[in-house]
Tab-separated table of C-alpha atoms and ligand atoms in Angstrom:
chain	number	residue	atom	x	y	z
H	1	UNK	CA	104.127	122.538	98.378
H	2	UNK	CA	106.921	121.220	98.705
H	3	UNK	CA	108.342	117.980	97.932
H	4	UNK	CA	111.951	117.586	99.304
H	5	UNK	CA	111.641	115.656	102.861
H	6	UNK	CA	112.298	118.241	106.255
H	7	UNK	CA	115.528	117.781	107.548
H	8	UNK	CA	114.544	115.644	110.247
H	9	UNK	CA	112.955	113.481	107.779
H	10	UNK	CA	116.544	113.558	105.846
H	11	UNK	CA	118.539	113.039	108.878
H	12	UNK	CA	116.432	110.608	109.541
H	13	UNK	CA	117.021	108.450	106.555
H	14	UNK	CA	120.920	109.044	106.415
H	15	UNK	CA	120.574	107.151	109.581
H	16	UNK	CA	118.475	104.441	108.635
H	17	UNK	CA	120.771	104.278	105.293
H	18	UNK	CA	124.308	103.617	107.329
H	19	UNK	CA	122.470	101.323	110.028
H	20	UNK	CA	121.576	99.284	106.179
H	21	UNK	CA	124.507	99.465	104.559
H	22	UNK	CA	126.655	98.809	107.786
H	23	UNK	CA	124.643	96.178	108.913
H	24	UNK	CA	122.150	94.635	106.378
H	25	UNK	CA	124.104	94.834	102.721
H	26	UNK	CA	126.219	92.093	103.833
H	27	UNK	CA	123.920	89.393	103.768
H	28	UNK	CA	121.249	90.244	102.016
H	29	UNK	CA	121.336	88.442	98.891
H	30	UNK	CA	121.710	84.807	101.689
H	31	UNK	CA	118.281	86.231	103.678
H	32	UNK	CA	116.423	86.714	100.163
H	33	UNK	CA	116.739	82.792	99.681
H	34	UNK	CA	116.016	81.810	102.910
H	35	UNK	CA	112.843	81.525	104.121
H	36	UNK	CA	113.792	81.548	108.124
H	37	UNK	CA	112.235	84.461	109.450
H	38	UNK	CA	116.038	87.494	109.644
H	39	UNK	CA	115.241	87.285	113.721
H	40	UNK	CA	119.112	88.768	113.840
H	41	UNK	CA	117.748	91.311	111.471
H	42	UNK	CA	114.526	92.013	114.047
H	43	UNK	CA	116.291	92.514	116.889
H	44	UNK	CA	118.968	94.867	115.412
H	45	UNK	CA	116.238	97.129	114.817
H	46	UNK	CA	114.571	96.588	117.815
H	47	UNK	CA	118.018	98.090	118.872
H	48	UNK	CA	117.758	100.693	115.949
H	49	UNK	CA	115.038	102.075	117.431
H	50	UNK	CA	112.945	100.640	113.527
H	51	UNK	CA	110.453	98.578	115.356
H	52	UNK	CA	107.352	100.856	116.422
H	53	UNK	CA	108.541	103.567	115.256
H	54	UNK	CA	104.607	104.528	114.504
H	55	UNK	CA	103.595	103.282	117.729
H	56	UNK	CA	103.227	105.493	121.029
H	57	UNK	CA	106.640	105.821	123.148
H	58	UNK	CA	103.902	105.535	126.130
H	59	UNK	CA	103.332	102.016	124.523
H	60	UNK	CA	107.412	101.782	124.146
H	61	UNK	CA	107.170	102.659	120.540
H	62	UNK	CA	108.398	105.768	118.789
H	63	UNK	CA	106.585	108.135	119.178
H	64	UNK	CA	106.829	108.478	115.547
H	65	UNK	CA	105.111	109.234	111.836
H	66	UNK	CA	103.413	107.092	108.789
H	67	UNK	CA	106.078	108.780	106.310
H	68	UNK	CA	109.043	107.859	108.890
H	69	UNK	CA	108.045	104.379	108.752
H	70	UNK	CA	108.038	104.964	105.172
H	71	UNK	CA	111.483	106.701	105.496
H	72	UNK	CA	112.531	103.708	106.904
H	73	UNK	CA	111.101	100.756	104.455
H	74	UNK	CA	112.983	102.761	101.416
H	75	UNK	CA	116.294	103.359	103.722
H	76	UNK	CA	115.938	99.531	104.138
H	77	UNK	CA	115.785	98.114	100.915
H	78	UNK	CA	117.632	100.006	99.635
H	79	UNK	CA	120.967	97.853	100.565
H	80	UNK	CA	118.361	94.430	102.307
H	81	UNK	CA	115.530	94.372	100.023
H	82	UNK	CA	114.406	91.195	102.706
H	83	UNK	CA	114.904	93.080	105.669
H	84	UNK	CA	112.317	95.591	104.239
H	85	UNK	CA	109.686	92.327	105.927
H	86	UNK	CA	111.132	93.233	109.274
H	87	UNK	CA	110.397	96.709	109.005
H	88	UNK	CA	106.589	95.763	107.957
H	89	UNK	CA	105.893	93.543	110.001
H	90	UNK	CA	107.443	95.619	112.705
H	91	UNK	CA	105.651	98.507	112.361
H	92	UNK	CA	102.345	98.573	109.896
H	93	UNK	CA	100.479	95.102	109.999
H	94	UNK	CA	98.728	93.521	112.474
H	95	UNK	CA	100.713	94.836	115.595
H	96	UNK	CA	99.335	99.138	114.390
H	97	UNK	CA	95.888	97.491	114.610
H	98	UNK	CA	97.118	96.175	118.226
H	99	UNK	CA	99.028	99.814	119.184
H	100	UNK	CA	95.791	101.250	118.221
H	101	UNK	CA	92.976	99.509	119.019
H	102	UNK	CA	94.474	96.933	121.877
H	103	UNK	CA	93.822	96.715	125.920
H	104	UNK	CA	96.682	98.470	128.241
H	105	UNK	CA	96.787	95.359	129.078
H	106	UNK	CA	96.777	93.040	126.263
H	107	UNK	CA	99.842	95.966	124.901
H	108	UNK	CA	101.488	95.233	127.524
H	109	UNK	CA	101.483	91.321	127.299
H	110	UNK	CA	102.245	91.517	124.254
H	111	UNK	CA	103.865	94.183	122.551
H	112	UNK	CA	106.717	94.863	124.307
H	113	UNK	CA	108.107	90.917	123.606
H	114	UNK	CA	106.740	92.332	119.353
H	115	UNK	CA	108.927	95.113	119.557
H	116	UNK	CA	111.654	94.206	120.949
H	117	UNK	CA	112.557	91.623	117.826
H	118	UNK	CA	111.898	88.464	119.350
H	119	UNK	CA	108.651	88.132	117.909
H	120	UNK	CA	105.790	88.222	115.259
H	121	UNK	CA	102.315	89.145	114.950
H	122	UNK	CA	100.033	87.784	112.075
H	123	UNK	CA	97.226	88.838	110.171
H	124	UNK	CA	94.814	85.923	109.581
H	125	UNK	CA	92.160	87.465	107.357
H	126	UNK	CA	91.639	85.099	104.443
H	127	UNK	CA	89.486	82.335	104.268
H	128	UNK	CA	89.971	79.598	101.920
H	129	UNK	CA	85.953	80.591	100.677
H	130	UNK	CA	86.813	84.278	101.411
H	131	UNK	CA	89.575	86.024	99.862
H	132	UNK	CA	89.298	89.247	98.054
H	133	UNK	CA	85.559	88.982	99.274
H	134	UNK	CA	86.945	88.986	103.165
H	135	UNK	CA	83.572	89.985	104.876
H	136	UNK	CA	82.743	86.368	103.857
H	137	UNK	CA	84.466	84.630	106.580
H	138	UNK	CA	82.956	82.057	108.120
H	139	UNK	CA	85.112	82.041	111.107
H	140	UNK	CA	83.418	81.889	114.192
H	141	UNK	CA	83.774	83.410	117.871
H	142	UNK	CA	81.002	81.766	119.872
H	143	UNK	CA	80.470	83.194	123.338
H	144	UNK	CA	81.176	80.589	126.146
H	145	UNK	CA	82.711	80.890	129.964
H	146	UNK	CA	84.798	83.705	130.419
H	147	UNK	CA	85.601	83.686	126.454
H	148	UNK	CA	84.838	82.520	123.593
H	149	UNK	CA	85.426	79.476	121.397
H	150	UNK	CA	87.011	79.830	118.061
H	151	UNK	CA	86.227	77.914	115.279
H	152	UNK	CA	87.422	78.136	111.444
H	153	UNK	CA	90.415	78.083	108.946
H	154	UNK	CA	92.803	80.879	107.767
H	155	UNK	CA	94.852	80.451	104.760
H	156	UNK	CA	97.926	82.093	103.245
H	157	UNK	CA	98.804	83.844	106.630
H	158	UNK	CA	102.087	85.883	106.080
H	159	UNK	CA	104.574	84.419	109.130
H	160	UNK	CA	101.934	81.888	110.269
H	161	UNK	CA	105.371	79.642	110.413
H	162	UNK	CA	106.609	81.318	113.807
H	163	UNK	CA	103.832	83.991	114.916
H	164	UNK	CA	103.414	84.025	118.118
H	165	UNK	CA	100.325	85.688	117.997
H	166	UNK	CA	97.724	85.600	115.485
H	167	UNK	CA	95.449	88.430	115.387
H	168	UNK	CA	92.898	86.513	114.157
H	169	UNK	CA	89.318	87.672	112.065
H	170	UNK	CA	86.554	86.676	113.825
H	171	UNK	CA	82.625	86.048	113.250
H	172	UNK	CA	80.985	87.408	116.764
H	173	UNK	CA	77.733	87.355	114.780
H	174	UNK	CA	75.664	87.454	110.801
H	175	UNK	CA	77.003	90.246	108.240
H	176	UNK	CA	79.702	92.552	108.108
H	177	UNK	CA	78.760	94.242	111.510
H	178	UNK	CA	79.595	90.832	113.227
H	179	UNK	CA	82.300	91.020	112.147
H	180	UNK	CA	85.737	91.566	114.774
H	181	UNK	CA	89.374	90.200	116.512
H	182	UNK	CA	90.488	88.406	119.014
H	183	UNK	CA	94.166	87.523	119.573
H	184	UNK	CA	94.891	83.919	119.539
H	185	UNK	CA	98.538	82.237	121.086
H	186	UNK	CA	100.822	80.072	119.012
H	187	UNK	CA	99.944	77.105	121.197
H	188	UNK	CA	96.730	77.170	120.843
H	189	UNK	CA	97.058	77.203	116.580
H	190	UNK	CA	97.073	73.933	114.174
H	191	UNK	CA	99.332	73.430	111.241
H	192	UNK	CA	98.421	72.123	107.866
H	193	UNK	CA	101.109	71.142	105.122
H	194	UNK	CA	103.158	73.479	104.114
H	195	UNK	CA	103.056	75.310	101.251
H	196	UNK	CA	105.844	77.922	99.421
H	197	UNK	CA	105.189	81.154	97.733
H	198	UNK	CA	106.929	81.914	93.932
H	199	UNK	CA	108.144	84.612	96.614
H	200	UNK	CA	110.271	82.128	98.306
H	201	UNK	CA	107.713	82.881	101.903
H	202	UNK	CA	106.893	79.635	103.343
H	203	UNK	CA	102.289	79.622	104.682
H	204	UNK	CA	100.757	76.698	105.357
H	205	UNK	CA	96.579	76.695	106.381
H	206	UNK	CA	96.130	77.320	110.035
H	207	UNK	CA	92.977	76.036	112.088
H	208	UNK	CA	91.151	76.878	114.999
H	209	UNK	CA	89.840	73.607	116.160
H	210	UNK	CA	86.696	75.459	119.266
H	211	UNK	CA	90.270	77.029	120.662
H	212	UNK	CA	89.344	79.099	123.871
H	213	UNK	CA	90.150	82.378	123.792
H	214	UNK	CA	90.039	84.904	126.669
H	215	UNK	CA	87.607	87.488	127.281
H	216	UNK	CA	90.224	90.076	127.833
H	217	UNK	CA	91.609	88.836	124.179
H	218	UNK	CA	89.088	90.707	122.422
H	219	UNK	CA	90.630	92.883	120.381
H	220	UNK	CA	87.399	93.842	118.448
H	221	UNK	CA	84.288	92.937	118.827
H	222	UNK	CA	81.203	92.599	116.309
H	223	UNK	CA	81.005	96.416	114.168
H	224	UNK	CA	84.684	95.846	114.066
H	225	UNK	CA	85.041	95.628	110.862
H	226	UNK	CA	85.076	99.719	109.530
H	227	UNK	CA	88.353	99.853	112.353
H	228	UNK	CA	90.408	96.880	111.394
H	229	UNK	CA	90.146	97.900	107.681
H	230	UNK	CA	91.233	101.422	108.742
H	231	UNK	CA	94.145	99.930	110.086
H	232	UNK	CA	95.065	97.750	107.821
H	233	UNK	CA	95.374	100.088	105.450
H	234	UNK	CA	98.473	101.254	107.074
H	235	UNK	CA	99.544	97.321	106.431
H	236	UNK	CA	98.584	98.531	102.903
H	237	UNK	CA	100.584	101.770	102.991
H	238	UNK	CA	104.180	99.325	104.078
H	239	UNK	CA	102.970	96.376	100.685
H	240	UNK	CA	103.369	99.838	98.719
H	241	UNK	CA	106.161	101.177	99.808
H	242	UNK	CA	108.283	97.900	99.727
H	243	UNK	CA	106.647	97.382	96.317
H	244	UNK	CA	108.600	100.850	95.009
H	245	UNK	CA	111.199	100.021	97.265
H	246	UNK	CA	111.931	96.846	95.458
H	247	UNK	CA	111.309	98.081	91.593
H	248	UNK	CA	113.798	100.633	92.815
H	249	UNK	CA	116.343	98.154	93.862
H	250	UNK	CA	116.040	96.445	91.177
H	251	UNK	CA	116.388	99.873	88.693
H	252	UNK	CA	119.222	100.786	90.676
H	253	UNK	CA	120.708	96.749	90.202
H	254	UNK	CA	120.750	97.715	86.619
H	255	UNK	CA	121.296	101.114	85.923
H	256	UNK	CA	124.756	100.124	87.257
H	257	UNK	CA	125.019	96.989	85.191
H	258	UNK	CA	124.005	100.023	81.355
H	259	UNK	CA	126.580	101.790	83.022
H	260	UNK	CA	129.661	99.107	82.639
H	261	UNK	CA	128.039	95.925	80.087
H	262	UNK	CA	129.503	96.386	77.111
H	263	UNK	CA	127.802	94.497	73.221
H	264	UNK	CA	128.841	95.284	69.880
H	265	UNK	CA	131.353	97.328	71.584
H	266	UNK	CA	129.535	99.668	73.425
H	267	UNK	CA	128.276	100.444	76.367
H	268	UNK	CA	124.240	98.829	76.786
H	269	UNK	CA	123.624	102.312	77.789
H	270	UNK	CA	124.270	104.072	74.687
H	271	UNK	CA	120.741	101.880	72.512
H	272	UNK	CA	118.203	103.995	72.849
H	273	UNK	CA	116.045	101.456	73.270
H	274	UNK	CA	116.880	100.698	76.325
H	275	UNK	CA	117.547	104.417	77.068
H	276	UNK	CA	113.086	104.472	76.884
H	277	UNK	CA	113.234	100.850	78.948
H	278	UNK	CA	114.952	103.894	81.698
H	279	UNK	CA	112.869	106.728	81.290
H	280	UNK	CA	109.637	104.405	81.351
H	281	UNK	CA	110.871	103.112	84.532
H	282	UNK	CA	112.371	106.065	86.144
H	283	UNK	CA	108.918	108.066	85.259
H	284	UNK	CA	106.888	105.127	87.389
H	285	UNK	CA	108.992	105.078	89.919
H	286	UNK	CA	109.335	109.195	90.593
H	287	UNK	CA	104.789	108.538	90.139
H	288	UNK	CA	105.066	106.061	92.237
H	289	UNK	CA	107.060	107.741	94.921
H	290	UNK	CA	104.358	110.754	94.656
H	291	UNK	CA	101.455	109.025	95.487
H	292	UNK	CA	102.597	106.480	98.149
H	293	UNK	CA	104.321	109.598	99.799
H	294	UNK	CA	101.165	111.471	99.816
H	295	UNK	CA	98.854	108.891	101.288
H	296	UNK	CA	101.511	108.669	103.601
H	297	UNK	CA	101.885	112.086	104.696
H	298	UNK	CA	98.004	112.621	104.586
H	299	UNK	CA	97.669	109.830	106.903
H	300	UNK	CA	95.655	111.847	109.988
H	301	UNK	CA	96.527	110.336	113.314
H	302	UNK	CA	99.175	108.210	111.248
H	303	UNK	CA	95.845	105.976	109.483
H	304	UNK	CA	95.324	106.411	105.795
H	305	UNK	CA	92.161	107.327	103.436
H	306	UNK	CA	91.556	104.658	102.634
H	307	UNK	CA	91.445	106.322	98.611
H	308	UNK	CA	95.059	107.879	98.501
H	309	UNK	CA	95.811	104.022	99.569
H	310	UNK	CA	94.363	102.642	97.663
H	311	UNK	CA	95.710	104.474	94.213
H	312	UNK	CA	99.118	104.632	96.032
H	313	UNK	CA	98.858	100.794	96.390
H	314	UNK	CA	97.113	100.120	93.343
H	315	UNK	CA	99.613	102.029	91.125
H	316	UNK	CA	102.957	100.976	93.055
H	317	UNK	CA	102.025	97.154	93.339
H	318	UNK	CA	102.118	97.939	89.381
H	319	UNK	CA	104.789	99.961	89.411
H	320	UNK	CA	107.410	98.026	91.133
H	321	UNK	CA	106.593	94.595	89.859
H	322	UNK	CA	106.922	96.451	86.223
H	323	UNK	CA	110.315	98.126	87.127
H	324	UNK	CA	111.461	94.881	88.180
H	325	UNK	CA	110.744	92.930	85.122
H	326	UNK	CA	112.641	95.463	83.071
H	327	UNK	CA	115.530	96.166	85.152
H	328	UNK	CA	115.943	92.120	84.689
H	329	UNK	CA	115.323	92.402	80.911
H	330	UNK	CA	117.729	95.191	80.834
H	331	UNK	CA	120.078	92.628	82.774
H	332	UNK	CA	119.953	89.578	80.335
H	333	UNK	CA	121.367	86.468	81.697
H	334	UNK	CA	122.595	88.175	85.214
H	335	UNK	CA	119.572	89.399	85.765
H	336	UNK	CA	117.682	86.235	85.555
H	337	UNK	CA	120.228	84.517	87.900
H	338	UNK	CA	119.741	84.353	91.650
H	339	UNK	CA	123.390	85.965	91.898
H	340	UNK	CA	121.703	89.676	91.684
H	341	UNK	CA	118.825	90.100	94.099
H	342	UNK	CA	116.742	91.656	90.640
H	343	UNK	CA	114.731	88.185	89.669
H	344	UNK	CA	114.110	88.454	93.996
H	345	UNK	CA	112.692	91.873	93.504
H	346	UNK	CA	110.371	90.521	90.506
H	347	UNK	CA	109.658	87.774	92.105
H	348	UNK	CA	108.024	89.440	95.401
H	349	UNK	CA	106.670	92.476	93.579
H	350	UNK	CA	104.867	90.389	91.885
H	351	UNK	CA	103.181	88.565	95.595
H	352	UNK	CA	101.418	92.318	96.196
H	353	UNK	CA	100.002	92.421	93.176
H	354	UNK	CA	97.113	90.313	94.975
H	355	UNK	CA	98.548	90.281	98.771
H	356	UNK	CA	96.837	92.763	101.122
H	357	UNK	CA	93.859	93.411	98.744
H	358	UNK	CA	94.556	92.684	94.969
H	359	UNK	CA	95.436	95.555	92.230
H	360	UNK	CA	91.687	95.040	90.774
H	361	UNK	CA	89.781	95.085	94.495
H	362	UNK	CA	91.530	98.881	94.809
H	363	UNK	CA	90.676	99.802	92.049
H	364	UNK	CA	86.805	99.090	93.154
H	365	UNK	CA	87.410	100.803	95.394
H	366	UNK	CA	88.283	103.676	93.811
H	367	UNK	CA	85.824	104.039	91.639
H	368	UNK	CA	83.451	103.796	94.867
H	369	UNK	CA	85.321	107.695	95.360
H	370	UNK	CA	85.012	108.625	92.003
H	371	UNK	CA	81.519	107.964	91.552
H	372	UNK	CA	80.777	109.221	95.108
H	373	UNK	CA	78.747	105.630	95.066
H	374	UNK	CA	79.259	102.023	96.764
H	375	UNK	CA	78.925	99.486	93.484
H	376	UNK	CA	78.314	96.134	94.819
H	377	UNK	CA	79.842	92.700	93.174
H	378	UNK	CA	77.821	90.518	95.026
H	379	UNK	CA	75.458	88.159	92.745
H	380	UNK	CA	72.174	89.829	92.720
H	381	UNK	CA	70.411	86.603	92.465
H	382	UNK	CA	72.578	84.675	96.141
H	383	UNK	CA	71.989	88.062	98.397
P	401	LIG	C1	102.224	86.963	99.559
P	401	LIG	C2	100.795	86.585	99.671
P	401	LIG	C3	101.354	87.016	101.798
P	401	LIG	C4	99.709	87.384	101.689
P	401	LIG	N1	99.629	87.492	103.676
P	401	LIG	C5	98.541	87.212	104.050
P	401	LIG	C6	98.208	87.038	105.076
P	401	LIG	O1	99.523	87.436	105.564
P	401	LIG	N2	96.921	87.572	105.959
P	401	LIG	C7	96.098	87.419	105.160
P	401	LIG	O2	94.480	87.083	105.820
P	401	LIG	N3	95.585	86.686	104.068
P	401	LIG	C8	97.018	87.025	103.818
P	401	LIG	N4	97.455	87.027	101.938
P	401	LIG	C9	95.978	86.667	101.294
P	401	LIG	C10	95.540	88.032	100.384
P	401	LIG	O3	94.733	88.474	100.681
P	401	LIG	C11	94.380	87.452	98.606
P	401	LIG	O4	95.654	86.051	98.533
P	401	LIG	C12	93.877	88.353	98.717
P	401	LIG	O5	93.047	88.663	99.500
P	401	LIG	C13	93.058	87.467	97.387
P	401	LIG	O6	92.562	86.124	97.860
P	401	LIG	P1	91.953	84.534	96.880
P	401	LIG	O7	93.732	84.776	96.247
P	401	LIG	O8	91.640	84.517	97.616
P	401	LIG	O9	92.064	85.395	95.547
P	401	LIG	P2	89.994	85.838	94.843
P	401	LIG	O10	89.131	86.295	95.908
P	401	LIG	O11	89.689	83.757	94.514
P	401	LIG	O12	90.714	85.988	93.060
P	401	LIG	C14	91.038	85.831	92.053
P	401	LIG	C15	90.988	87.226	91.123
P	401	LIG	O13	90.101	87.627	91.051
P	401	LIG	C16	90.155	88.876	91.034
P	401	LIG	N5	88.752	89.292	91.676
P	401	LIG	C17	88.032	89.178	92.744
P	401	LIG	N6	86.874	89.802	92.920
P	401	LIG	C18	86.766	90.909	91.853
P	401	LIG	C19	85.959	91.587	91.997
P	401	LIG	N7	84.838	91.978	92.210
P	401	LIG	N8	85.744	92.031	90.919
P	401	LIG	C20	87.053	92.521	90.003
P	401	LIG	N9	88.315	91.212	90.285
P	401	LIG	C21	87.733	90.209	91.044
P	401	LIG	C22	91.419	88.814	92.060
P	401	LIG	O14	92.211	90.872	91.825
P	401	LIG	C23	92.588	87.991	92.006
P	401	LIG	O15	92.625	88.075	90.961
P	401	LIG	C24	98.314	87.438	100.696
P	401	LIG	C25	98.439	87.187	99.682
P	401	LIG	C26	99.433	87.127	99.338
P	401	LIG	C27	99.779	86.378	97.902
């Protein structure tokens, strides 16, 4: 066993760090406080080869590994936390499902624009009555001549304000086996009233009002739910990596602060009460790092195991938030102020404890692995 990155991975990390320091660091604060998608960053990243890292070269990607994509998130977030979302969108999200399961014609039509950094794709799973219980989704795809009519609504969809395309989870028939997914273009989507998450990101309820989706925009037909979740575990690794990376960003700011800020005539780092906070933060970051790297490095053909992903995500979501919150505390009023990005990191990390499989739902998944059986969460009386 070796806990070091390979020389190639280390070289890649250094090259992404140099890029991020030179091109992203200066605008980090403005980006974090803007609800806009950072298109400038996404185009720069496309040129730099940071979109489609794990997508096959034949499909226009870089043919790299999930570990490479994780390294890219970490190196970017070190200088610009908000830009790590662009690495996520271009590598870990619905784009990965499209690259894995999409047809040749779907990839030809949509993937090149996404990889150029000029477009982004959202995943629409969650509905008003289907959150954690995602298999309760009600959006239907009903057969029509040449394709399907899609009817339903999605909530909390990241990037939905500007996404070109939505990978919508739909129901072709009853039960889990009836779930699949289709690509819905922006022009076919109606948006409800815009709202804002605590992180500053915008979301709006989106409606598919009897939208016609031609047959060639079906990504996974009925029976595709398991594959979709396999692809979604990659998204979870991206959320895991960002949680930890933003926790680390906040920790590093607080560490620097504690080495120069004086109170009672002493540096903050000389107070044992604060040293112990730093020791706790460091232990959480290091433990999370090992769990994240285990899940990413063991990923078979780029698709990580559900159990290792659940353990890494649940731990790192909590660790990232706890560390960012403690870092804020150590920095006092300055930590709480928007002068620094520590409060942003804390707000952003909070969301990942809910998004992409909440910590509680992940713990349910871990329990199933522990006891080697499934536990239905459903009310027996009504099921
Ligand atoms: C920042 C952010 C971004 C998001 N982006 C997207 C996106 O791009 N696409 C998309 O489709 N969705 C997205 N979501 C939605 C997200 O997937 C859901 O919010 C999440 O699945 C939880 O669903 P819910 O909000 O309806 O909460 P509920 O399912 O109502 O759960 C409420 C609480 O109860 C807990 N709970 C529920 N069931 C159980 C159980 N069986 N055991 C123990 N605890 C339980 C949950 O963990 C949670 O704490 C996003 C959410 C956030 C916050």
